[in-house]
mmCIF file of C-alpha atoms and ligand atoms in Angstrom:
data_model
loop_
_atom_site.group_PDB
_atom_site.id
_atom_site.type_symbol
_atom_site.label_atom_id
_atom_site.label_comp_id
_atom_site.label_asym_id
_atom_site.label_seq_id
_atom_site.Cartn_x
_atom_site.Cartn_y
_atom_site.Cartn_z
ATOM 1 C CA MET A 292 -30.681 -61.751 44.443
ATOM 2 C CA ARG A 293 -27.133 -60.357 44.657
ATOM 3 C CA THR A 294 -25.028 -61.803 47.497
ATOM 4 C CA LYS A 295 -23.271 -59.018 49.392
ATOM 5 C CA LEU A 296 -19.480 -58.968 49.044
ATOM 6 C CA ILE A 297 -17.462 -57.453 51.887
ATOM 7 C CA ALA A 298 -13.806 -57.012 50.998
ATOM 8 C CA GLY A 299 -10.865 -55.884 53.103
ATOM 9 C CA ASN A 300 -8.140 -54.231 51.019
ATOM 10 C CA TRP A 301 -5.069 -54.285 53.251
ATOM 11 C CA LYS A 302 -3.015 -52.255 50.730
ATOM 12 C CA MET A 303 0.736 -52.020 51.535
ATOM 13 C CA ASN A 304 0.187 -52.630 55.247
ATOM 14 C CA LEU A 305 0.933 -55.349 57.827
ATOM 15 C CA SER A 306 3.886 -57.669 58.311
ATOM 16 C CA ARG A 307 3.569 -61.384 57.582
ATOM 17 C CA VAL A 308 2.840 -62.165 61.232
ATOM 18 C CA GLU A 309 0.305 -59.346 61.464
ATOM 19 C CA SER A 310 -1.430 -60.519 58.282
ATOM 20 C CA VAL A 311 -1.748 -64.073 59.577
ATOM 21 C CA THR A 312 -2.968 -62.864 62.969
ATOM 22 C CA LEU A 313 -5.603 -60.579 61.446
ATOM 23 C CA ALA A 314 -6.865 -63.311 59.098
ATOM 24 C CA GLY A 315 -7.043 -65.768 62.014
ATOM 25 C CA GLU A 316 -9.048 -63.362 64.142
ATOM 26 C CA ILE A 317 -11.491 -62.539 61.357
ATOM 27 C CA LEU A 318 -11.979 -66.269 60.800
ATOM 28 C CA HIS A 319 -12.559 -66.830 64.499
ATOM 29 C CA HIS A 320 -15.111 -64.032 64.853
ATOM 30 C CA THR A 321 -17.183 -64.799 61.760
ATOM 31 C CA PRO A 322 -17.981 -68.495 62.073
ATOM 32 C CA ALA A 323 -21.265 -69.059 60.244
ATOM 33 C CA MET A 324 -21.537 -66.758 57.287
ATOM 34 C CA THR A 325 -24.669 -67.327 55.272
ATOM 35 C CA GLN A 326 -25.744 -64.014 53.787
ATOM 36 C CA ALA A 327 -22.521 -62.390 52.689
ATOM 37 C CA GLN A 328 -19.190 -63.296 51.116
ATOM 38 C CA VAL A 329 -16.050 -62.070 52.862
ATOM 39 C CA LEU A 330 -12.865 -61.410 50.931
ATOM 40 C CA LEU A 331 -9.396 -60.680 52.346
ATOM 41 C CA ILE A 332 -6.929 -58.868 50.084
ATOM 42 C CA PRO A 333 -3.406 -58.938 51.576
ATOM 43 C CA ALA A 334 -0.174 -57.748 49.962
ATOM 44 C CA PHE A 335 1.124 -60.173 47.289
ATOM 45 C CA VAL A 336 3.966 -61.454 49.460
ATOM 46 C CA HIS A 337 1.610 -62.479 52.277
ATOM 47 C CA ILE A 338 -1.067 -64.174 50.193
ATOM 48 C CA ASP A 339 0.376 -67.663 50.729
ATOM 49 C CA ALA A 340 0.592 -67.258 54.504
ATOM 50 C CA VAL A 341 -2.981 -65.943 54.703
ATOM 51 C CA ALA A 342 -4.136 -68.786 52.421
ATOM 52 C CA GLN A 343 -2.755 -71.310 54.903
ATOM 53 C CA THR A 344 -4.426 -69.545 57.821
ATOM 54 C CA ILE A 345 -7.892 -69.408 56.303
ATOM 55 C CA GLY A 346 -7.663 -72.856 54.672
ATOM 56 C CA LYS A 347 -10.891 -74.033 53.121
ATOM 57 C CA SER A 348 -13.109 -71.777 55.206
ATOM 58 C CA HIS A 349 -15.829 -69.347 54.154
ATOM 59 C CA LEU A 350 -13.213 -66.607 53.744
ATOM 60 C CA LEU A 351 -12.163 -65.773 50.189
ATOM 61 C CA LEU A 352 -8.742 -64.610 49.082
ATOM 62 C CA GLY A 353 -7.996 -61.723 46.754
ATOM 63 C CA ALA A 354 -5.031 -59.881 45.222
ATOM 64 C CA GLN A 355 -4.591 -56.132 44.845
ATOM 65 C CA ASP A 356 -3.479 -56.249 41.214
ATOM 66 C CA VAL A 357 -2.500 -58.605 38.378
ATOM 67 C CA TYR A 358 -0.637 -58.291 35.088
ATOM 68 C CA PHE A 359 -2.280 -59.089 31.765
ATOM 69 C CA GLU A 360 0.466 -61.157 30.133
ATOM 70 C CA ARG A 361 0.654 -64.872 30.941
ATOM 71 C CA SER A 362 4.438 -65.055 31.488
ATOM 72 C CA GLY A 363 7.722 -63.619 30.260
ATOM 73 C CA ALA A 364 10.062 -60.671 30.707
ATOM 74 C CA PHE A 365 7.845 -58.430 32.843
ATOM 75 C CA THR A 366 10.004 -57.696 35.870
ATOM 76 C CA GLY A 367 8.064 -57.166 39.050
ATOM 77 C CA GLU A 368 4.712 -58.330 37.681
ATOM 78 C CA VAL A 369 2.478 -61.217 38.768
ATOM 79 C CA SER A 370 0.304 -63.339 36.449
ATOM 80 C CA THR A 371 -3.217 -64.725 36.838
ATOM 81 C CA GLU A 372 -1.820 -68.252 36.928
ATOM 82 C CA MET A 373 0.489 -67.393 39.838
ATOM 83 C CA LEU A 374 -2.476 -66.025 41.761
ATOM 84 C CA LEU A 375 -4.694 -69.014 41.006
ATOM 85 C CA GLU A 376 -1.935 -71.320 42.255
ATOM 86 C CA LEU A 377 -2.102 -69.581 45.650
ATOM 87 C CA GLY A 378 -5.869 -69.979 45.937
ATOM 88 C CA VAL A 379 -6.771 -66.431 44.931
ATOM 89 C CA SER A 380 -10.285 -66.073 43.504
ATOM 90 C CA HIS A 381 -10.715 -62.283 43.239
ATOM 91 C CA VAL A 382 -8.499 -59.443 42.050
ATOM 92 C CA LEU A 383 -8.789 -55.663 42.297
ATOM 93 C CA ILE A 384 -8.357 -53.894 38.987
ATOM 94 C CA GLY A 385 -7.950 -50.149 38.653
ATOM 95 C CA HIS A 386 -8.006 -49.192 42.305
ATOM 96 C CA SER A 387 -7.714 -45.402 42.382
ATOM 97 C CA GLU A 388 -4.251 -45.648 43.938
ATOM 98 C CA ARG A 389 -3.130 -47.636 40.897
ATOM 99 C CA ARG A 390 -4.813 -45.192 38.534
ATOM 100 C CA HIS A 391 -3.622 -42.003 40.203
ATOM 101 C CA VAL A 392 -0.415 -42.898 42.104
ATOM 102 C CA ILE A 393 1.026 -45.549 39.785
ATOM 103 C CA GLY A 394 -0.469 -44.083 36.601
ATOM 104 C CA GLU A 395 -2.305 -47.076 35.120
ATOM 105 C CA THR A 396 -4.366 -46.229 32.063
ATOM 106 C CA ASP A 397 -7.849 -47.372 31.084
ATOM 107 C CA ALA A 398 -6.323 -49.373 28.236
ATOM 108 C CA MET A 399 -4.088 -51.325 30.654
ATOM 109 C CA LEU A 400 -6.942 -51.877 33.039
ATOM 110 C CA ASN A 401 -9.120 -53.243 30.255
ATOM 111 C CA LYS A 402 -6.383 -55.762 29.367
ATOM 112 C CA LYS A 403 -6.065 -56.749 33.028
ATOM 113 C CA LEU A 404 -9.805 -57.257 33.376
ATOM 114 C CA LEU A 405 -9.957 -59.370 30.212
ATOM 115 C CA ALA A 406 -6.969 -61.472 31.357
ATOM 116 C CA ALA A 407 -8.287 -62.006 34.882
ATOM 117 C CA THR A 408 -11.852 -62.876 33.942
ATOM 118 C CA SER A 409 -10.823 -65.193 31.109
ATOM 119 C CA GLU A 410 -8.831 -67.186 33.696
ATOM 120 C CA LYS A 411 -11.890 -67.426 35.957
ATOM 121 C CA LEU A 412 -10.768 -64.864 38.488
ATOM 122 C CA VAL A 413 -13.438 -62.445 39.663
ATOM 123 C CA GLY A 414 -12.293 -58.976 38.588
ATOM 124 C CA ILE A 415 -13.330 -56.141 40.905
ATOM 125 C CA TYR A 416 -13.151 -53.177 38.567
ATOM 126 C CA CYS A 417 -12.857 -49.906 40.502
ATOM 127 C CA VAL A 418 -14.260 -46.617 39.252
ATOM 128 C CA GLY A 419 -14.696 -43.196 40.837
ATOM 129 C CA GLU A 420 -14.157 -39.497 40.380
ATOM 130 C CA THR A 421 -11.583 -37.228 42.034
ATOM 131 C CA LEU A 422 -12.595 -34.224 44.130
ATOM 132 C CA GLN A 423 -11.706 -31.872 41.308
ATOM 133 C CA GLU A 424 -13.819 -33.851 38.834
ATOM 134 C CA ARG A 425 -16.686 -33.872 41.293
ATOM 135 C CA ASN A 426 -16.464 -30.111 41.928
ATOM 136 C CA SER A 427 -16.432 -29.366 38.235
ATOM 137 C CA GLY A 428 -19.596 -31.417 37.686
ATOM 138 C CA LYS A 429 -17.797 -34.141 35.739
ATOM 139 C CA ALA A 430 -18.348 -37.161 38.010
ATOM 140 C CA ALA A 431 -20.905 -38.913 35.797
ATOM 141 C CA GLU A 432 -18.854 -38.357 32.647
ATOM 142 C CA VAL A 433 -15.675 -39.702 34.299
ATOM 143 C CA ILE A 434 -17.391 -42.806 35.653
ATOM 144 C CA LEU A 435 -19.084 -43.511 32.330
ATOM 145 C CA HIS A 436 -15.766 -43.263 30.521
ATOM 146 C CA GLN A 437 -14.085 -45.598 33.039
ATOM 147 C CA LEU A 438 -16.882 -48.136 32.537
ATOM 148 C CA GLN A 439 -16.851 -47.960 28.744
ATOM 149 C CA ALA A 440 -13.062 -48.195 28.470
ATOM 150 C CA GLY A 441 -12.524 -50.793 31.190
ATOM 151 C CA LEU A 442 -15.319 -53.155 30.187
ATOM 152 C CA ALA A 443 -14.687 -53.107 26.429
ATOM 153 C CA ASN A 444 -14.831 -56.570 24.815
ATOM 154 C CA LEU A 445 -15.670 -58.337 28.081
ATOM 155 C CA SER A 446 -17.625 -61.487 27.259
ATOM 156 C CA HIS A 447 -21.218 -61.769 28.435
ATOM 157 C CA ASP A 448 -20.496 -65.329 29.552
ATOM 158 C CA VAL A 449 -17.933 -64.320 32.168
ATOM 159 C CA ILE A 450 -20.317 -61.668 33.474
ATOM 160 C CA ALA A 451 -23.185 -64.182 33.635
ATOM 161 C CA GLN A 452 -20.874 -66.441 35.681
ATOM 162 C CA GLY A 453 -20.408 -63.654 38.222
ATOM 163 C CA HIS A 454 -16.825 -62.833 37.294
ATOM 164 C CA LEU A 455 -17.335 -59.086 37.166
ATOM 165 C CA VAL A 456 -17.845 -56.894 40.233
ATOM 166 C CA ILE A 457 -17.789 -53.100 40.077
ATOM 167 C CA ALA A 458 -16.516 -51.025 43.010
ATOM 168 C CA TYR A 459 -17.552 -47.391 43.158
ATOM 169 C CA GLU A 460 -14.928 -45.533 45.174
ATOM 170 C CA PRO A 461 -15.058 -41.743 44.997
ATOM 171 C CA VAL A 462 -11.396 -40.760 45.291
ATOM 172 C CA TRP A 463 -12.241 -37.919 47.693
ATOM 173 C CA ALA A 464 -13.686 -40.457 50.136
ATOM 174 C CA ILE A 465 -10.741 -42.869 50.222
ATOM 175 C CA GLY A 466 -8.783 -42.723 53.462
ATOM 176 C CA THR A 467 -10.140 -39.249 54.204
ATOM 177 C CA GLY A 468 -12.848 -40.075 56.740
ATOM 178 C CA GLN A 469 -15.272 -38.385 54.349
ATOM 179 C CA THR A 470 -17.804 -41.027 53.278
ATOM 180 C CA ALA A 471 -20.317 -40.441 50.523
ATOM 181 C CA THR A 472 -23.734 -40.243 52.168
ATOM 182 C CA PRO A 473 -25.786 -43.420 51.645
ATOM 183 C CA ASP A 474 -28.146 -41.412 49.404
ATOM 184 C CA HIS A 475 -25.309 -40.064 47.284
ATOM 185 C CA ALA A 476 -23.744 -43.523 47.001
ATOM 186 C CA GLN A 477 -27.111 -45.065 46.060
ATOM 187 C CA GLU A 478 -27.684 -42.422 43.396
ATOM 188 C CA THR A 479 -24.292 -43.130 41.818
ATOM 189 C CA HIS A 480 -24.753 -46.902 42.055
ATOM 190 C CA ALA A 481 -28.140 -46.612 40.318
ATOM 191 C CA PHE A 482 -26.464 -44.482 37.634
ATOM 192 C CA ILE A 483 -23.717 -47.115 37.203
ATOM 193 C CA ARG A 484 -26.302 -49.906 36.915
ATOM 194 C CA SER A 485 -28.255 -47.975 34.297
ATOM 195 C CA ARG A 486 -25.085 -47.476 32.264
ATOM 196 C CA LEU A 487 -24.159 -51.175 32.644
ATOM 197 C CA ALA A 488 -27.584 -51.980 31.191
ATOM 198 C CA GLU A 489 -26.663 -49.967 28.094
ATOM 199 C CA ILE A 490 -23.028 -51.067 27.796
ATOM 200 C CA ILE A 491 -23.686 -54.767 28.530
ATOM 201 C CA SER A 492 -27.369 -55.719 28.815
ATOM 202 C CA PRO A 493 -30.292 -54.953 31.144
ATOM 203 C CA ASP A 494 -30.438 -58.552 32.445
ATOM 204 C CA LEU A 495 -26.736 -58.781 33.227
ATOM 205 C CA ALA A 496 -26.731 -55.301 34.780
ATOM 206 C CA GLU A 497 -29.205 -56.617 37.359
ATOM 207 C CA GLN A 498 -26.816 -59.449 38.261
ATOM 208 C CA ILE A 499 -23.598 -57.420 38.572
ATOM 209 C CA ARG A 500 -22.649 -56.562 42.124
ATOM 210 C CA ILE A 501 -21.620 -52.968 42.787
ATOM 211 C CA GLN A 502 -19.582 -52.390 45.942
ATOM 212 C CA TYR A 503 -19.134 -49.023 47.614
ATOM 213 C CA GLY A 504 -15.733 -47.996 48.998
ATOM 214 C CA GLY A 505 -14.337 -44.917 50.720
ATOM 215 C CA SER A 506 -14.059 -44.476 54.497
ATOM 216 C CA VAL A 507 -16.438 -47.340 55.269
ATOM 217 C CA LYS A 508 -16.536 -48.243 58.953
ATOM 218 C CA LYS A 509 -18.642 -50.259 61.373
ATOM 219 C CA ALA A 510 -20.731 -47.176 62.156
ATOM 220 C CA ASN A 511 -21.853 -46.490 58.560
ATOM 221 C CA ALA A 512 -21.860 -49.999 57.024
ATOM 222 C CA ALA A 513 -25.474 -50.938 57.766
ATOM 223 C CA GLU A 514 -26.865 -47.694 56.371
ATOM 224 C CA LEU A 515 -24.886 -48.076 53.143
ATOM 225 C CA LEU A 516 -25.811 -51.754 52.765
ATOM 226 C CA ALA A 517 -29.501 -50.943 53.236
ATOM 227 C CA LYS A 518 -29.535 -49.187 49.859
ATOM 228 C CA PRO A 519 -30.961 -51.264 47.009
ATOM 229 C CA ASP A 520 -28.024 -50.869 44.603
ATOM 230 C CA ILE A 521 -25.189 -51.214 47.145
ATOM 231 C CA ASP A 522 -24.185 -54.874 46.972
ATOM 232 C CA GLY A 523 -21.152 -54.854 49.192
ATOM 233 C CA LEU A 524 -18.305 -52.794 50.563
ATOM 234 C CA LEU A 525 -14.632 -52.394 49.709
ATOM 235 C CA VAL A 526 -12.946 -51.433 52.945
ATOM 236 C CA GLY A 527 -9.422 -50.064 53.389
ATOM 237 C CA GLY A 528 -8.367 -48.612 56.755
ATOM 238 C CA ALA A 529 -11.156 -50.198 58.803
ATOM 239 C CA SER A 530 -10.362 -53.663 57.427
ATOM 240 C CA LEU A 531 -7.071 -53.597 59.369
ATOM 241 C CA ILE A 532 -8.914 -53.391 62.702
ATOM 242 C CA VAL A 533 -10.570 -56.656 63.751
ATOM 243 C CA GLU A 534 -13.448 -55.100 65.666
ATOM 244 C CA GLU A 535 -14.270 -52.685 62.841
ATOM 245 C CA PHE A 536 -14.100 -55.249 60.042
ATOM 246 C CA VAL A 537 -16.040 -57.885 61.971
ATOM 247 C CA GLY A 538 -18.680 -55.231 62.734
ATOM 248 C CA ILE A 539 -18.942 -54.444 59.009
ATOM 249 C CA ILE A 540 -19.294 -58.149 58.150
ATOM 250 C CA LYS A 541 -22.009 -58.548 60.779
ATOM 251 C CA ALA A 542 -23.877 -55.565 59.314
ATOM 252 C CA ALA A 543 -23.946 -57.428 55.983
ATOM 253 C CA GLU A 544 -25.056 -60.663 57.623
ATOM 254 C CA LEU A 545 -28.088 -58.932 59.107
ATOM 255 C CA LYS A 546 -29.315 -57.720 55.716
HETATM 256 P P1 PGA B 285 -10.576 -46.549 52.954
HETATM 257 O O1 PGA B 285 -10.057 -47.195 51.575
HETATM 258 O O2 PGA B 285 -11.663 -47.477 53.474
HETATM 259 O O3 PGA B 285 -9.376 -46.493 53.838
HETATM 260 O O4 PGA B 285 -11.141 -45.210 52.625
HETATM 261 C C1 PGA B 285 -10.931 -47.823 50.678
HETATM 262 C C2 PGA B 285 -10.163 -48.344 49.494
HETATM 263 O O5 PGA B 285 -9.211 -47.687 49.066
HETATM 264 O O6 PGA B 285 -10.461 -49.440 48.946
#
């Protein structure tokens, strides 16, 4: 039984006051969560304010990135320990905007995933093909490579403890309003799980949660979550709108 994980990736949006207000409203509108976990992922500089707002509630706190070194001369970077100190439990690794806009490589992402999971953070490792890769029939190859490179040397123990989540986010669906159909998403999630069985082990592959992301909204959440291999949603734009995000959370609660 894989508990659904609904995450709101706020990206580089919202002021401090807006972040606190949004977190407060989500908390208010989702009082008794039993079926799903809900994760808020604000900008680094607002994590502490959001942490105070949500307190020790059912809401979980995430970060959008982390560096793989523990400390030192790495200007602008943030360590796992700094995140843990703020109450962060989850971290995105390899979001497509970090891969394609910032230029992070698979090798860096693998180091980040190893660092985060060894410090007991849950690493949400993002994979997905671009439109060009999709159109040239390379989606499966690209995703397989991202999985093999990113998950190299990850210990089976941290996976068994639930510290690895995969997010499938086709780049052509992010922020475009173009969602993968539930059938297409399911097909890719099943493919990812079958590859995880080979790369890691069949038993652990059954335990790993695979989120879908890319233009998720209240109107399509239930249909996506109804698919057997879709274990949660990673939501960008719609997570900034209370009514939309609460609607998505409620869709997961009904499953
Ligand atoms: P979107 O973003 O929901 O705005 O498409 C998803 C993501 O980038 O995680």
